[in-house]
Short mmCIF file of C-alpha atoms (C1' of nucleotides) in Angstrom, two decimals:
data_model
loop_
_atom_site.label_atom_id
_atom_site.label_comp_id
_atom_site.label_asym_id
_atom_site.label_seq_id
_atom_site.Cartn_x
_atom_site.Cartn_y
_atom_site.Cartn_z
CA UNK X 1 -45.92 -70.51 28.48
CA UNK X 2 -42.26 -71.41 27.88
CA UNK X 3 -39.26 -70.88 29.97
CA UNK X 4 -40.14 -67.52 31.83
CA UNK X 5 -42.89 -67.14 33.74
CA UNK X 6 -42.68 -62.87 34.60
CA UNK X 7 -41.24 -62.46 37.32
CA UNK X 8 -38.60 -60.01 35.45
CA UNK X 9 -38.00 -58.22 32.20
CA UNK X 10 -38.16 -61.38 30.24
CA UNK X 11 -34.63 -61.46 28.72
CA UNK X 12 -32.94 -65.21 28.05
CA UNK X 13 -31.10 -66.57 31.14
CA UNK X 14 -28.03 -66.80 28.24
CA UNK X 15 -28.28 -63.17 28.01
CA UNK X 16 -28.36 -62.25 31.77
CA UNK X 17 -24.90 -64.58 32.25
CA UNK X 18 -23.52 -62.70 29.44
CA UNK X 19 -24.13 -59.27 31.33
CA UNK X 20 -23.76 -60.22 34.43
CA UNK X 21 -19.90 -61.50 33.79
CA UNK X 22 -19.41 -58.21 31.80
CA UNK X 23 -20.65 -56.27 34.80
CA UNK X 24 -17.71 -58.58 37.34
CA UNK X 25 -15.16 -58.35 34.86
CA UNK X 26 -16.13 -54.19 34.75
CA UNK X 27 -15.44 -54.09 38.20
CA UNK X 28 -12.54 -55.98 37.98
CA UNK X 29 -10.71 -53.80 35.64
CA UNK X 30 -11.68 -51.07 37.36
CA UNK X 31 -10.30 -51.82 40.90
CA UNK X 32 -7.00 -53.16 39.11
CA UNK X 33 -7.04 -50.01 37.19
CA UNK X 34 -6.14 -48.07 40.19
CA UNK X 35 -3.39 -50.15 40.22
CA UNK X 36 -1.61 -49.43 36.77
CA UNK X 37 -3.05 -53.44 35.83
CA UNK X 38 -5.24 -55.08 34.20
CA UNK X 39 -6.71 -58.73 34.60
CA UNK X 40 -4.26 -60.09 31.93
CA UNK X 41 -0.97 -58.47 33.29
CA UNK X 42 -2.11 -59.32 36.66
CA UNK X 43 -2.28 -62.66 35.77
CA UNK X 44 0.68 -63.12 34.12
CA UNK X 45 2.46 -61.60 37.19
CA UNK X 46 0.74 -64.31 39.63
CA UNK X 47 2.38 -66.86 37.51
CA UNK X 48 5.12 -65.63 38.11
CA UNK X 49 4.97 -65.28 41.24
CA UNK X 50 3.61 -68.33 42.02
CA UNK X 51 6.51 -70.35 39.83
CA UNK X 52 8.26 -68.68 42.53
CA UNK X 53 11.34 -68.85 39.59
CA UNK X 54 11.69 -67.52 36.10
CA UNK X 55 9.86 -68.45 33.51
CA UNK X 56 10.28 -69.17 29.98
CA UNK X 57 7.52 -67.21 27.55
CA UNK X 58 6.52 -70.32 25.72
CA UNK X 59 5.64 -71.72 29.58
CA UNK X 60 3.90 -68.58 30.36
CA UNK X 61 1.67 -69.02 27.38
CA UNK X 62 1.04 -72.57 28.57
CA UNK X 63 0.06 -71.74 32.25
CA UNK X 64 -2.28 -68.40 30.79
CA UNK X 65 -3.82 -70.99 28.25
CA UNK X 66 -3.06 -68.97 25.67
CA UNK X 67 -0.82 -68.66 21.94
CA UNK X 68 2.99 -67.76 22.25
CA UNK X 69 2.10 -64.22 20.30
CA UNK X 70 -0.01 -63.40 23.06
CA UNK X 71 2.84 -63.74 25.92
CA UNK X 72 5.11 -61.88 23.14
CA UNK X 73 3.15 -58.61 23.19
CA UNK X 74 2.31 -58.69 26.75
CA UNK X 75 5.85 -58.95 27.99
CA UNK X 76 6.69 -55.53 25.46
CA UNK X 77 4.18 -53.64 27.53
CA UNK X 78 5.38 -55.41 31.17
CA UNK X 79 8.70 -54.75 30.23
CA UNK X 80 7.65 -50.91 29.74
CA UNK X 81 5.76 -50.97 32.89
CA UNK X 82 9.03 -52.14 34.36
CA UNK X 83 7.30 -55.01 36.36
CA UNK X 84 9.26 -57.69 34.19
CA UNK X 85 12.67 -58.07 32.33
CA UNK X 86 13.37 -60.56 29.54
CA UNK X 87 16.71 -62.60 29.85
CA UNK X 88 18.20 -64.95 28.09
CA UNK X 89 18.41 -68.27 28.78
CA UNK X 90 21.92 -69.72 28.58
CA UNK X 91 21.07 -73.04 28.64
CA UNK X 92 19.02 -72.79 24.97
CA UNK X 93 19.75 -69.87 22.96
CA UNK X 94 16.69 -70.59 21.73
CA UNK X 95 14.42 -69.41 24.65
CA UNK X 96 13.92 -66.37 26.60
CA UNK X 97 12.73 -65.95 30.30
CA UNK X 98 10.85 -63.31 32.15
CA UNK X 99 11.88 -61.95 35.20
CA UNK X 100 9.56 -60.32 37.74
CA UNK X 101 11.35 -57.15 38.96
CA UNK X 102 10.62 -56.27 43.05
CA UNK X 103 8.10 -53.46 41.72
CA UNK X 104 6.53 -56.40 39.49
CA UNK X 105 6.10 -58.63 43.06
CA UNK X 106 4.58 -55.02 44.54
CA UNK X 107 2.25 -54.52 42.12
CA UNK X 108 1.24 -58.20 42.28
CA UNK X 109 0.67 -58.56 45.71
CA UNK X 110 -1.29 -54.91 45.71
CA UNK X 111 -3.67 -56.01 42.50
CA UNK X 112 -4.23 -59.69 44.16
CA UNK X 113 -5.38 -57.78 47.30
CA UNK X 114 -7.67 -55.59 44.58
CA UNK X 115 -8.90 -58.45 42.98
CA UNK X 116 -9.55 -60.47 46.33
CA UNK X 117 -11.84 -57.55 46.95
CA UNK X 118 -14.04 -57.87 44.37
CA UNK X 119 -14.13 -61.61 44.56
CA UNK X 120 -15.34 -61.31 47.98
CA UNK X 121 -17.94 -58.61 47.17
CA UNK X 122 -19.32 -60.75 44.23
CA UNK X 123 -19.22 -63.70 46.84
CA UNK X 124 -21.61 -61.30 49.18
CA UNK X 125 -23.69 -60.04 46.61
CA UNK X 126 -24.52 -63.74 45.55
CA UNK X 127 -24.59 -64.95 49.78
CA UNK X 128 -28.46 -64.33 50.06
CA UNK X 129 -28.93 -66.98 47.15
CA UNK X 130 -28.20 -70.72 47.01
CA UNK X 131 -24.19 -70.32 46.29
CA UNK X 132 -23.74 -73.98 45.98
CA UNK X 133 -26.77 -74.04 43.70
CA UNK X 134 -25.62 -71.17 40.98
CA UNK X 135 -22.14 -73.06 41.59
CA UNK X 136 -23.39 -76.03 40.14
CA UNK X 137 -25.49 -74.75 37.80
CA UNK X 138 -22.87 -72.22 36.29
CA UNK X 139 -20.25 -74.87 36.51
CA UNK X 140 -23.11 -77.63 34.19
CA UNK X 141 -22.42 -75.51 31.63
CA UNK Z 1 -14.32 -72.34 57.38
CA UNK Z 2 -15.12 -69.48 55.28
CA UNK Z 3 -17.43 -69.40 52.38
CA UNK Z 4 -16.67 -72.59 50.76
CA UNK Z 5 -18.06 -75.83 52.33
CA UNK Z 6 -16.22 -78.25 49.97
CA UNK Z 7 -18.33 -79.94 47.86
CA UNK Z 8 -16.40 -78.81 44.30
CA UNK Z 9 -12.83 -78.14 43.47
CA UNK Z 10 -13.19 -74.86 45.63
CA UNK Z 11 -12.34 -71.90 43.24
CA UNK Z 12 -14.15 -68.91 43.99
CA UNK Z 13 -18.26 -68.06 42.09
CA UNK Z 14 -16.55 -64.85 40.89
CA UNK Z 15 -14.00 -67.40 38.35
CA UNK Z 16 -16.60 -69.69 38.26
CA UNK Z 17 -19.02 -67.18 36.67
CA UNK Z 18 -16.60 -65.67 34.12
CA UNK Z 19 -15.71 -69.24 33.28
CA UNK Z 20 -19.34 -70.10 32.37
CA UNK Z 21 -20.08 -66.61 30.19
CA UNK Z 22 -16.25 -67.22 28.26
CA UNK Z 23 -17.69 -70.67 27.54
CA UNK Z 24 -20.99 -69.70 26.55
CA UNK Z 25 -19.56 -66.86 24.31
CA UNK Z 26 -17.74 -69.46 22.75
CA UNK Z 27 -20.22 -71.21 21.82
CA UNK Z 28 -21.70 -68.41 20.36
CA UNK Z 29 -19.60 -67.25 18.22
CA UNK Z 30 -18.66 -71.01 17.17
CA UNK Z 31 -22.00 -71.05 15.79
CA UNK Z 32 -21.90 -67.55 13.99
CA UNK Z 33 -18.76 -68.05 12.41
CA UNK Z 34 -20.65 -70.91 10.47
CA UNK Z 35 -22.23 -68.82 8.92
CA UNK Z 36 -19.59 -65.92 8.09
CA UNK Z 37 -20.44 -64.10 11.30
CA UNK Z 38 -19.62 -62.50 14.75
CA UNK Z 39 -22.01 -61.81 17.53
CA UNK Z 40 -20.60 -58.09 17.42
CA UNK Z 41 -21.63 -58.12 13.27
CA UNK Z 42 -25.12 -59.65 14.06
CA UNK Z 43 -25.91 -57.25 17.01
CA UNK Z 44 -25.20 -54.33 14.33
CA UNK Z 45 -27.66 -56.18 11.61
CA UNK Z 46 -30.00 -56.97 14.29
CA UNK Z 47 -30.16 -53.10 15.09
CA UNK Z 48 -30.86 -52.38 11.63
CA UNK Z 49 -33.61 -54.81 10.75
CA UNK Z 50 -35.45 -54.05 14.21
CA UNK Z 51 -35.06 -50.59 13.07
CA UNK Z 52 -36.38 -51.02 9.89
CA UNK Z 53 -34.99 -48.45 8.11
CA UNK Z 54 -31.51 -47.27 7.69
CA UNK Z 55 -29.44 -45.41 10.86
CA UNK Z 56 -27.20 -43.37 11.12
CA UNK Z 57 -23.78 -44.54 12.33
CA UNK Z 58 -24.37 -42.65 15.61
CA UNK Z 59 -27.83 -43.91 15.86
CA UNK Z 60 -26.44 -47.72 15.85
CA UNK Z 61 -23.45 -46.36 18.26
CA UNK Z 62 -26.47 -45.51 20.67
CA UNK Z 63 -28.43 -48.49 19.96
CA UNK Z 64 -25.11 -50.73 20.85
CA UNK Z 65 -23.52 -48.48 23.71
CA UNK Z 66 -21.12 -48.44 22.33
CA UNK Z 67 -18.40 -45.53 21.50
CA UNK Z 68 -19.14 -44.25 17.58
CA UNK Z 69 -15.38 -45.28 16.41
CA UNK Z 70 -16.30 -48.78 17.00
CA UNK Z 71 -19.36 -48.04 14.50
CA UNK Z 72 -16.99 -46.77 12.14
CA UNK Z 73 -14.90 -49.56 11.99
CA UNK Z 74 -17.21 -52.05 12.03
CA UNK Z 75 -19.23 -50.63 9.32
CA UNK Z 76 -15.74 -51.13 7.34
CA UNK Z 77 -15.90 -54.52 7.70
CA UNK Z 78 -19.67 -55.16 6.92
CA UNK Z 79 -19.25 -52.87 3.71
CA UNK Z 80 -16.90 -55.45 3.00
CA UNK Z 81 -18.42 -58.36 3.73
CA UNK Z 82 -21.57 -57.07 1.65
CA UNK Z 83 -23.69 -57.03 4.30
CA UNK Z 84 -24.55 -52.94 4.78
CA UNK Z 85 -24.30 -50.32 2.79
CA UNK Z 86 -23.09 -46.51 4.25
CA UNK Z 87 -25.19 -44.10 2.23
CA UNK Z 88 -25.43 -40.14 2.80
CA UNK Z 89 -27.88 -38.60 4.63
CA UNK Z 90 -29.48 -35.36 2.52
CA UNK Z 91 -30.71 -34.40 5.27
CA UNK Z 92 -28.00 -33.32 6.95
CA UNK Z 93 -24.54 -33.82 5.25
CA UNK Z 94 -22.67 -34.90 8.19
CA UNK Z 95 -24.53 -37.97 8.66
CA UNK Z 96 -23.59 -41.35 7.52
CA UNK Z 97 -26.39 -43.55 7.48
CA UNK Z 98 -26.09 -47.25 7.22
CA UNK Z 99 -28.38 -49.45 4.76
CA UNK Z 100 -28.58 -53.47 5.19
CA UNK Z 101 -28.21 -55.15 2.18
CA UNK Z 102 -30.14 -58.22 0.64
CA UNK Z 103 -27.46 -60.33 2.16
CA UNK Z 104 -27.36 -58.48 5.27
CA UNK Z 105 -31.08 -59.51 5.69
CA UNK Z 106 -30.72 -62.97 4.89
CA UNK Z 107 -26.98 -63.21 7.63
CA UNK Z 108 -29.07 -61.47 9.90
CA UNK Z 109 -31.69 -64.30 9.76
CA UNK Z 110 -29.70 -67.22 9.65
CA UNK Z 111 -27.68 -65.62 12.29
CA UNK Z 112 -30.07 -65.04 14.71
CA UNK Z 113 -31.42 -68.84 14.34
CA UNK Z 114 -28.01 -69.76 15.25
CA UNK Z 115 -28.00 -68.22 18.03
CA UNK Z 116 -31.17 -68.94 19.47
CA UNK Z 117 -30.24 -72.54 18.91
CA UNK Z 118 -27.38 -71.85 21.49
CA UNK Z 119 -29.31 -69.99 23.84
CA UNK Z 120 -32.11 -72.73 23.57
CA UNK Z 121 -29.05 -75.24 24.55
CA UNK Z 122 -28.14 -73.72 27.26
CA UNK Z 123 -31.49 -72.87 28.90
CA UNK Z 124 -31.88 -76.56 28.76
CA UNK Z 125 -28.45 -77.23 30.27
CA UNK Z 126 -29.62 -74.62 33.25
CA UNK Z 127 -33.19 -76.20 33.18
CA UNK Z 128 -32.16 -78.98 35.98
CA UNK Z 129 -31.81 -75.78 38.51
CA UNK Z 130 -33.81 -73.69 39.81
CA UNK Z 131 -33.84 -71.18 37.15
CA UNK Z 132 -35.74 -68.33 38.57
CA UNK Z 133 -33.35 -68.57 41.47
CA UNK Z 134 -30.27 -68.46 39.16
CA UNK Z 135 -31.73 -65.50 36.84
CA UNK Z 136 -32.34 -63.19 40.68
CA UNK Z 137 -29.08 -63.99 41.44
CA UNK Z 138 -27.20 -63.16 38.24
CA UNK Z 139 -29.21 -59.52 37.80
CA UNK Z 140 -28.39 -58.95 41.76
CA UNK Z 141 -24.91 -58.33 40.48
"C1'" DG P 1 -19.23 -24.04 19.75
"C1'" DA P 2 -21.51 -28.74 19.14
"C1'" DA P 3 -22.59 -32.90 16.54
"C1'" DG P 4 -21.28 -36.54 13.04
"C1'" DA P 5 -17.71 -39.32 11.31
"C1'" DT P 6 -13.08 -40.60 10.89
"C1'" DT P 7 -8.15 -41.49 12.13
"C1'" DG P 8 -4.32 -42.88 15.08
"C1'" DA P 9 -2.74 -45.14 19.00
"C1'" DG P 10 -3.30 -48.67 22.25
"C1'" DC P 11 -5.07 -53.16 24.82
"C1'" DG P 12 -5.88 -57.95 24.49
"C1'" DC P 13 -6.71 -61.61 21.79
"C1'" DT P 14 -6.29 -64.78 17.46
"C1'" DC P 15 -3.80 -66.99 13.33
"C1'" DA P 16 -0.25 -67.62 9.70
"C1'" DA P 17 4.33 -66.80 8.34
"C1'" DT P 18 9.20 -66.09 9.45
"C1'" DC P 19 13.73 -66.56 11.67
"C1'" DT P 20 16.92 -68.63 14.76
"C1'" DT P 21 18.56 -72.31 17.34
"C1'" DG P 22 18.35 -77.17 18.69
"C1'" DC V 1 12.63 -81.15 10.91
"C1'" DA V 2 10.94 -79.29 16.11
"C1'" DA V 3 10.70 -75.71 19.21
"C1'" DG V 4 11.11 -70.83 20.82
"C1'" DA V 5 10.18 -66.19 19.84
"C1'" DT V 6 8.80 -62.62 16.93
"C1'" DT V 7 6.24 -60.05 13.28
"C1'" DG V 8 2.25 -58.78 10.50
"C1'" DA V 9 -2.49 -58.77 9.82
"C1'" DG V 10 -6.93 -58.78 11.70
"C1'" DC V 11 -11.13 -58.48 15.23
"C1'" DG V 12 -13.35 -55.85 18.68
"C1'" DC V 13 -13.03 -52.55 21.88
"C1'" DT V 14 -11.40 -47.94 24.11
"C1'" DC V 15 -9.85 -42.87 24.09
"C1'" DA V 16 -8.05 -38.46 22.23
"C1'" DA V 17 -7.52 -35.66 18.34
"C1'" DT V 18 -9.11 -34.00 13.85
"C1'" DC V 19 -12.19 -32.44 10.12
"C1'" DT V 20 -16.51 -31.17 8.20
"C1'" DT V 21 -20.96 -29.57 8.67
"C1'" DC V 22 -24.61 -27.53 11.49
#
DNA sequence: GAAGATTGAGCGCTCAATCTTG
DNA sequence: CAAGATTGAGCGCTCAATCTTC
């Protein structure tokens, strides 16, 4: 006998992770959703937010981890939503910043209290196991 | 003190899980792409050789849950890439069905090596924890 | 009308190429 | 030439609308 020994439906442990994170990030969307946001916007809002000033897209893409195009396309559809405006930077002609709009910092604050939600209902789901444990475990990898 | 008792850099399971799957999804399609695949284009083969015998594009679309447009598309790009064939169905002429090819069957087969070779990796990264605990806890979700 | 497949539009992501400004 | 932003093309996924066949 290998790696499982039957207590389940025998499916790799790789497999189960997989799911399982599709199954969060589910209800993620879907609480955000009520919202008008999704994980991505939401996040790009909390960074701006949390710069507490405006931020240049090329610094956006560098706090999300993520390539310039990426911020590009997202700001077209924020900037639709009307939760962020694009200025110009005066100091380099070059650059252009994005401005959270008051109904960007409402919709912020409402999908962090969403998405606190969740967190905390994952958090309870996983309280009658070893937290620290999974933590560690998750994090070896 | 709430539900973190300090012992890591204290971001919450929910992150720490969808950290864990993005990097083992990664790694999967790191190894795929070797060999001129996706995980989405070896699920489809996969289908088709466990099948085996040719299904029809809504047949696969059930097999993957997945919404039949998605089938349609990514049949485009495995007729392309040689891999499957779309063929009509006598039977009944609205049905499409799809037919691996020589090549498809040989993808399939390296590509599901590579991939166990991940998932072997990291059920041996998970092996220094409890396991059984961390497989209970994932499906609770 | 219902089922099978496709198309068009959109989200979120990538890369390569382009254009402007420094 | 570098850096900032954009565009175009593509992957993988969704939904709504369409067209053919049953």
């Amino acid at each position: 006998m290998n790696q499982s020994d039957g207590h389940a439906s025998d499916v790799d442990l790789t497999f189960t992770l997989l799911v399982a994170a599709q199954k969060v990030q589910d209800r993620i969307e879907a609480a955000l959703d009520e919202h008008g946001l999704s994980l991505a916007k939401l996040n790009v809002l909390k960074a701006l937010v949390g710069a507490e000033k405006p931020l240049s897209l090329s610094e956006v893409a560098s706090r999300l981890a993520c390539v310039r195009s990426n911020v590009t396309q997202m700001m077209d559809r924020l900037e639709a939503d009307g939760l962020v405006r694009r200025q110009h930077d005066p100091a380099d002609r070059r650059s252009i910043v994005a401005v959270i709009t008051n109904d960007g910092r409402e919709r912020e604050a409402a999908g962090s209290r969403a998405l606190e939600a969740v967190q905390a209902s994952v958090t309870e789901s996983l309280a009658s196991f070893d937290s620290a444990h999974i933590d560690q475990a998750l994090r070896s990898l």
